[in-house]
Amino acid sequence: MDPLIVIGGGIAGVTCAKSFSIDQPNHPVILVSASSVVKTIANLKTLGRSIDMFDVIEQNANTLKSSNLQVIMNKKVIRLDSNEHRIQLDDGQWLKYGKLCICTGAKPRMINVDNQNAQQFIRYIRDTQTAKDFTKLLAGSRRIIVAGNGGIAIEIVYAVENVDIIWAIREKRIGTVFFDAGAAKFFTEFLSNHGCKKTTGKPIKRTRYGQIEINDSSNKNEFGVALGPDWSQQLNLKGVKSRKKVRIETKVEVVNVYNKIESIPDNISSKKDLNKSESWNIYVELTNGKIFGCDMIIVAIGVIPNSDVFVDDNNHTGLQLDADKGILVDREMRTNLNDIYAAGDVCSVNWPQSPHWIQMRLWTQARQMGFYAAKCIQWHLNQTNSDNPSLYFNFEVFAHVTQFFGFRVILLGLYDGQKMDTNDYKILCRVIPREAYTKVILKDGRMKGCILIGDSNLEETFEFLIYNQIDLTRFGDHLLDDHLDIEDFFD
């Protein structure tokens, strides 16, 4: 029989391949990875119905091999022939598939830079190797610029030490992807006092994300599998200054990057404000007209689904894409082409979304999609011991567990009022300065979402309330009061 081929060594791809091979030990599976390093999960712990906590570890791809799971490492797929049910690798080899699952993830969104000499001081942190390259350049840095407002940018600003940071964000406040204004204010305190870190002394009750050392020089120009949220903890992120200082430039984007003062056009008025006695590797121009000299710029302005190889001019495959280049999938992870599926960051869901769920390109959803895709493929193959995939559909309430500024952060449901008119819901907040921030979104007396920062231990209760849409009107504005143990009401 023709194998299931899974393309991609990230969490979605590995989860899909492993889950399918374990459930169907007599069916051949091939995992194609562009690297010899793959991402996998361990110590999975499920809290409630949708809240998953697990370890993300990097492994040599060979460790995944089993009697029915073959791993092809350091190979890229360059062509898809959907009519003949085959893919071509970059060494010319063709592989025949029965079912195909595309899990190629996403790649960093890049900035346009005219000056090629400045490129060596621009960093995009996506995988372990690019993180290490960033660390090496940081070791000699006095000032860096961080462009972006997502998870990677936030972690860099928090984790690096002994360097001046210019944080350039497009929005008017930090962390808009994950935070509301109140949470942003809560975290901004940890950027003051020269960027001091959280010092509550309480242990962070989270999983840890490990990595292995692999000298893989075969893919220097390729981004590997995405980082887990604890990527910075095993790196020495220090510059050369005696302390750290953070300056935030809001409502800006990068216009251009120059490698020396002389290359900056004279008609840019802020050029005259630069101190010519200071020597910097590059000069970064922002849309507010300011120019900053720095030793490097870290660009973390989001990701783009890594779907190009399947839809470029050489591959008239007919895969339907969303506007963001994500491969469209139906409720059972199928694309519009027969026997081809997609999961993780590379896909965009094309089913009616549940009221309290949104798609975000996060490692938690990558795991869920990879696992669910494996169940769907089994069902469509009419395999024995396969269950109706609807039993594993876990996209009803959005849930994400991560860490920012040393705090555990849990996002549930419509945590920032997504999908709702701003005049259509009510917000309740509780803040313990430097320790915890809790926010709930209520509509018609029912919880629609929440943000939990710190160790509140409310996640299971609040998830239950969102799933079941229990009327909370009787609690009024006292739902988050200290004297009210809300979890006791819904054990």
XYZ file of C-alpha atoms in Angstrom:
491
model
C 0.000 0.000 0.000
C 1.136 3.558 -0.625
C 2.290 5.336 2.531
C 1.025 8.347 4.382
C 3.663 11.017 3.775
C 3.941 13.863 6.261
C 6.025 16.878 5.240
C 7.566 18.866 8.080
C 9.600 18.191 11.224
C 7.821 20.650 13.497
C 5.268 19.912 16.177
C 2.349 19.458 13.763
C 4.212 17.129 11.412
C 5.854 14.992 14.080
C 2.630 14.730 16.080
C 0.704 13.660 12.990
C 3.276 11.074 11.888
C 3.791 9.583 15.357
C 0.093 9.456 16.217
C -0.819 7.763 12.954
C 2.044 5.252 13.090
C 1.174 4.234 16.660
C -2.541 3.873 15.934
C -1.972 2.014 12.654
C 1.198 -0.095 13.066
C 0.626 -1.957 9.799
C 0.340 1.158 7.641
C 3.586 2.714 6.313
C 4.360 6.329 7.205
C 7.120 8.570 5.855
C 8.120 11.813 7.581
C 10.129 14.227 5.416
C 12.145 16.808 7.368
C 14.322 19.596 5.967
C 16.587 19.183 9.003
C 18.054 16.363 11.065
C 16.419 17.972 14.105
C 12.715 17.625 14.766
C 10.370 18.980 17.419
C 8.337 16.603 19.518
C 6.380 16.756 22.744
C 6.661 14.971 26.074
C 4.909 14.975 29.434
C 1.573 16.048 28.014
C -0.823 17.154 30.736
C -4.371 18.157 29.940
C -6.171 20.511 32.300
C -9.868 20.482 31.575
C -10.893 19.925 27.977
C -8.654 22.190 25.888
C -5.818 23.438 28.110
C -2.684 21.466 27.300
C 0.676 21.754 29.029
C 3.614 19.774 27.693
C 7.355 19.751 27.174
C 8.708 20.576 23.741
C 11.978 18.821 23.038
C 14.322 18.722 20.086
C 15.424 15.297 18.938
C 17.527 13.781 16.244
C 15.021 12.716 13.628
C 16.379 9.157 13.706
C 14.850 8.668 17.152
C 11.379 8.749 15.594
C 11.946 5.723 13.390
C 9.882 2.625 14.026
C 8.821 -0.486 12.160
C 6.311 1.475 10.106
C 7.664 5.037 10.389
C 10.467 6.018 8.017
C 12.196 9.384 8.438
C 13.880 11.175 5.537
C 16.180 13.900 6.896
C 17.835 16.957 5.367
C 15.612 16.849 2.312
C 13.239 19.476 0.984
C 10.142 18.895 -1.083
C 10.433 20.882 -4.304
C 7.426 19.656 -6.274
C 3.960 18.255 -5.735
C 2.249 16.215 -8.437
C -1.247 15.753 -7.071
C -2.510 13.987 -10.200
C 0.048 11.202 -9.826
C -0.036 11.276 -6.005
C 3.692 11.924 -5.651
C 6.182 14.484 -4.371
C 9.730 15.243 -5.511
C 12.653 15.869 -3.156
C 15.563 18.211 -3.816
C 17.798 15.253 -4.697
C 15.472 14.392 -7.585
C 13.804 11.436 -5.885
C 10.061 10.967 -6.334
C 7.941 9.543 -3.512
C 4.498 8.049 -4.070
C 1.840 8.692 -1.435
C -1.595 7.362 -0.604
C -2.359 10.294 1.661
C -0.278 13.444 2.093
C -0.259 15.823 5.057
C 1.509 19.164 4.601
C 2.916 20.462 7.903
C 5.622 22.842 6.694
C 4.885 25.507 9.300
C 5.521 29.195 8.792
C 8.502 31.400 8.006
C 9.401 34.820 9.412
C 7.953 37.882 7.747
C 10.920 39.893 6.479
C 11.608 43.576 5.945
C 12.749 45.066 2.652
C 16.286 46.429 2.879
C 18.021 48.101 -0.053
C 21.520 48.028 1.430
C 22.936 44.525 1.150
C 25.869 45.377 3.423
C 23.410 45.827 6.275
C 21.917 42.348 5.929
C 24.528 40.683 8.143
C 23.282 42.697 11.125
C 19.604 41.821 10.632
C 18.390 38.807 12.575
C 15.203 36.760 12.266
C 14.785 34.375 15.187
C 12.733 31.353 14.213
C 14.672 28.235 15.185
C 17.539 27.071 17.381
C 20.287 27.975 14.913
C 19.057 31.530 14.321
C 18.711 31.969 18.091
C 22.344 30.942 18.547
C 23.477 33.295 15.771
C 21.635 36.117 17.517
C 23.362 35.275 20.805
C 26.814 35.481 19.219
C 26.170 38.934 17.775
C 24.529 40.101 21.001
C 27.691 39.287 22.965
C 29.427 42.327 21.457
C 26.433 44.658 21.338
C 25.824 47.954 23.131
C 22.442 48.727 21.576
C 19.956 46.612 19.669
C 16.626 47.330 18.018
C 13.757 44.880 18.367
C 11.074 45.299 15.706
C 7.846 43.462 16.442
C 5.240 42.977 19.123
C 4.584 39.237 19.264
C 5.843 36.425 21.439
C 9.439 36.324 20.180
C 9.870 40.107 20.466
C 8.436 40.171 23.988
C 10.718 37.351 25.107
C 13.802 39.082 23.679
C 13.050 42.385 25.390
C 12.518 40.584 28.681
C 15.362 38.075 28.506
C 18.367 40.010 27.194
C 20.632 41.809 29.647
C 23.432 44.383 29.633
C 22.331 46.178 26.490
C 20.235 49.167 25.442
C 17.048 48.180 23.610
C 14.962 50.254 21.230
C 11.662 48.395 20.975
C 9.841 49.430 17.796
C 6.200 48.365 17.701
C 3.484 49.112 15.164
C 0.760 49.407 17.800
C 0.311 51.903 20.627
C 1.017 49.377 23.394
C 3.086 46.249 23.899
C 1.874 42.720 23.301
C -1.366 43.485 21.490
C -1.485 39.952 20.063
C -1.800 38.540 23.570
C -2.571 41.404 25.974
C -5.236 43.983 26.566
C -4.270 47.462 27.753
C -4.446 46.432 31.406
C -2.135 43.463 30.974
C 0.251 45.581 28.913
C 0.411 48.097 31.754
C 0.995 45.275 34.242
C 3.965 44.010 32.241
C 5.396 47.418 31.353
C 6.491 47.788 34.970
C 9.036 45.070 34.328
C 10.615 47.164 31.594
C 11.250 50.006 34.037
C 14.016 50.082 36.624
C 16.431 49.330 33.797
C 14.564 46.251 32.665
C 14.614 44.377 35.940
C 13.004 40.965 35.904
C 10.235 39.520 37.998
C 11.434 39.036 41.561
C 8.466 37.619 43.455
C 10.517 34.582 44.385
C 7.690 32.213 43.468
C 8.516 29.281 41.211
C 6.935 29.299 37.790
C 4.760 26.224 37.519
C 5.297 25.545 33.840
C 6.742 22.939 31.601
C 10.271 23.450 30.365
C 11.402 23.168 26.774
C 14.670 21.405 26.084
C 16.988 21.178 23.122
C 19.850 19.038 21.930
C 23.122 20.036 20.322
C 23.279 19.001 16.695
C 25.873 20.240 14.242
C 23.788 20.375 11.113
C 25.447 22.464 8.422
C 23.397 21.166 5.540
C 20.609 23.700 5.856
C 22.320 26.993 6.632
C 19.919 28.939 4.464
C 16.815 27.179 5.706
C 14.746 27.998 8.765
C 14.315 24.936 10.926
C 11.462 23.969 13.199
C 9.993 26.767 15.295
C 11.177 27.589 18.790
C 9.262 26.669 21.907
C 8.395 29.432 24.403
C 11.369 28.789 26.697
C 14.020 29.088 23.993
C 15.866 31.937 25.731
C 16.472 30.185 29.043
C 19.363 28.059 27.808
C 21.195 30.891 26.059
C 23.541 33.546 27.417
C 21.692 36.662 26.273
C 24.035 39.419 27.384
C 25.511 42.477 25.741
C 28.530 44.510 26.827
C 26.961 47.282 28.914
C 26.751 47.314 32.694
C 22.960 47.379 32.734
C 19.874 47.180 30.560
C 17.731 50.069 29.357
C 14.532 49.798 27.310
C 12.992 52.522 25.178
C 9.687 51.880 23.380
C 8.871 53.553 20.059
C 5.150 53.084 19.397
C 3.119 53.272 16.175
C 6.184 52.793 13.986
C 7.583 50.411 11.416
C 11.024 50.016 9.886
C 11.511 52.087 6.732
C 15.098 51.220 5.892
C 18.406 50.010 7.277
C 21.723 51.672 6.412
C 25.218 50.336 7.045
C 26.849 53.752 7.660
C 25.899 57.369 8.244
C 27.126 58.409 4.811
C 24.590 56.127 3.135
C 21.650 57.913 4.803
C 20.056 60.397 2.350
C 20.689 64.036 3.273
C 17.001 64.893 2.930
C 16.196 62.868 6.058
C 16.117 65.559 8.737
C 16.971 63.281 11.663
C 20.326 62.434 10.095
C 21.800 65.610 11.566
C 20.879 64.453 15.074
C 23.149 61.418 14.903
C 26.364 61.520 16.879
C 29.088 60.999 14.298
C 31.596 60.129 17.009
C 29.637 56.964 17.769
C 30.235 54.010 15.506
C 27.406 51.563 14.846
C 27.066 48.534 12.591
C 23.793 49.804 11.124
C 21.363 52.713 11.285
C 17.632 51.982 11.354
C 15.086 54.479 10.027
C 11.555 54.337 11.451
C 8.314 55.709 10.044
C 8.229 58.462 12.687
C 11.341 59.934 11.068
C 13.767 58.865 13.787
C 17.024 57.107 13.024
C 18.828 54.977 15.596
C 22.319 53.580 15.372
C 22.654 50.051 16.718
C 24.732 46.908 16.572
C 21.911 44.826 15.129
C 18.169 44.710 14.579
C 16.033 41.717 15.484
C 12.979 41.491 13.254
C 10.028 39.617 14.754
C 7.048 41.068 12.903
C 5.114 37.856 12.451
C 5.131 34.776 10.265
C 3.812 33.719 6.871
C 2.541 30.195 6.099
C 5.320 28.261 4.396
C 3.247 27.177 1.409
C 5.226 28.611 -1.518
C 6.724 25.342 -2.720
C 3.258 23.892 -3.280
C 1.778 26.822 -5.163
C 4.579 28.578 -7.039
C 4.794 28.839 -10.818
C 6.460 25.430 -11.137
C 3.665 23.625 -9.309
C 0.232 24.160 -10.768
C -1.307 22.076 -8.037
C -4.478 24.050 -7.586
C -4.305 24.171 -3.808
C -6.684 26.806 -2.522
C -5.079 29.424 -0.284
C -6.384 31.970 2.165
C -5.410 35.623 1.734
C -2.490 35.076 4.138
C -1.149 32.176 1.989
C -2.408 29.557 4.415
C -3.602 26.343 2.768
C -7.351 26.161 3.279
C -8.601 23.060 5.098
C -12.088 21.842 5.912
C -13.375 20.578 9.249
C -11.474 17.305 8.776
C -8.178 18.959 7.751
C -8.641 18.179 4.050
C -7.500 20.573 1.363
C -9.430 21.000 -1.870
C -7.225 18.349 -3.537
C -7.973 14.665 -3.163
C -5.996 12.849 -0.437
C -4.046 15.965 0.593
C -4.308 17.383 4.111
C -2.606 20.237 5.941
C -2.072 21.025 9.620
C -0.311 23.551 11.826
C 0.945 26.989 10.875
C 0.834 26.307 7.140
C -2.948 25.941 7.067
C -5.930 28.237 7.467
C -9.178 26.767 8.742
C -12.086 26.990 6.342
C -14.899 25.759 8.527
C -17.515 27.686 10.543
C -15.591 28.535 13.686
C -16.982 27.852 17.133
C -18.148 30.977 19.000
C -15.256 30.872 21.491
C -12.396 29.726 19.244
C -10.004 31.616 16.977
C -7.109 30.368 14.893
C -3.677 31.634 15.899
C -0.375 30.258 14.654
C 0.841 28.920 17.993
C 2.598 25.703 18.979
C -0.444 24.600 21.006
C -2.694 24.651 17.953
C 0.031 22.989 15.872
C -0.028 19.999 18.234
C -3.819 19.859 18.273
C -4.049 20.047 14.486
C -1.350 17.432 13.895
C -3.022 14.984 16.263
C -6.476 15.644 14.839
C -5.261 15.330 11.230
C -3.886 11.855 12.014
C -7.288 10.796 13.357
C -9.066 12.204 10.293
C -6.734 10.425 7.859
C -7.263 7.095 9.626
C -11.014 7.499 9.425
C -10.916 8.377 5.736
C -8.772 5.305 5.049
C -11.387 3.144 6.794
C -8.670 1.743 9.005
C -9.576 -0.727 11.722
C -9.518 0.657 15.238
C -10.147 4.167 13.917
C -12.737 6.406 15.529
C -14.940 9.096 14.097
C -12.638 12.157 14.134
C -15.399 14.320 15.569
C -14.528 12.706 18.910
C -11.147 14.468 18.742
C -12.302 17.832 17.435
C -10.724 20.203 19.964
C -11.378 23.602 18.420
C -14.348 24.817 20.430
C -12.677 27.025 23.050
C -9.385 28.785 22.320
C -6.719 27.892 24.889
C -3.050 28.805 25.057
C -0.530 28.466 27.875
C 2.728 30.392 27.623
C 5.090 32.593 29.600
C 5.884 36.303 29.416
C 8.163 38.346 31.658
C 8.589 35.337 33.934
C 4.857 34.838 34.493
C 2.666 31.982 33.396
C 0.024 33.338 31.013
C -3.167 31.479 30.125
C -5.502 32.762 27.425
C -8.965 31.251 27.109
C -11.821 31.850 24.697
C -12.326 35.361 23.355
C -9.721 36.652 25.802
C -9.545 40.126 24.294
C -13.149 40.480 23.143
C -12.511 39.125 19.658
C -15.614 38.672 17.485
C -17.620 41.024 19.732
C -18.579 44.669 19.502
C -16.800 46.718 22.163
C -20.142 47.919 23.489
C -21.495 44.402 23.691
C -19.528 42.952 26.604
C -18.413 43.671 30.141
C -14.920 43.411 31.604
C -13.972 42.499 35.159
C -10.349 42.774 36.310
C -8.326 41.970 39.387
C -4.732 43.115 39.712
C -2.128 42.258 42.322
C 0.827 44.480 41.347
C 3.901 42.490 40.299
C 2.146 39.197 41.084
C -1.057 38.544 39.159
C -3.511 39.930 36.625
C -6.926 38.411 35.991
C -9.426 39.616 33.424
C -12.714 38.088 32.316
C -14.985 38.976 29.406
C -18.711 38.683 30.133
C -21.661 38.994 27.788
C -25.241 38.646 28.996
C -23.869 37.355 32.286
C -21.875 34.551 30.659
C -18.113 34.237 30.414
C -16.719 34.512 26.887
C -12.992 34.607 27.588
C -10.281 35.428 30.093
C -6.629 36.306 30.635
C -4.872 34.730 33.616
C -1.395 36.024 34.461
C 0.369 34.444 37.421
C -0.614 31.399 39.433
C -4.340 31.971 39.868
C -5.340 28.289 39.570
C -8.583 29.441 37.957
C -7.999 28.033 34.484
C -10.037 24.837 34.839
C -12.983 26.620 36.431
C -13.020 29.412 33.856
C -12.697 26.990 30.962
C -15.701 25.096 32.372
C -17.674 28.340 32.560
C -16.839 29.242 28.962
C -17.720 25.794 27.624
C -21.000 25.551 29.491
C -22.043 29.225 29.275
C -23.364 29.223 32.832
C -25.242 32.343 33.887
C -23.030 34.270 36.334
C -25.396 37.181 36.864
C -25.835 36.323 40.536
C -22.197 37.219 41.203
C -22.560 40.693 39.729
C -19.278 42.606 39.817
C -17.921 40.410 42.618
C -16.885 37.439 40.483
C -13.176 38.138 41.037
C -13.361 39.352 44.640
C -10.697 37.918 46.927
C -13.222 36.558 49.420
C -15.143 34.677 46.729
C -13.660 31.297 45.813
C -15.421 30.959 42.495
C -13.969 27.503 41.853
C -15.810 26.134 44.901
C -19.137 26.880 43.218
C -18.367 24.739 40.171
C -16.379 21.734 41.407
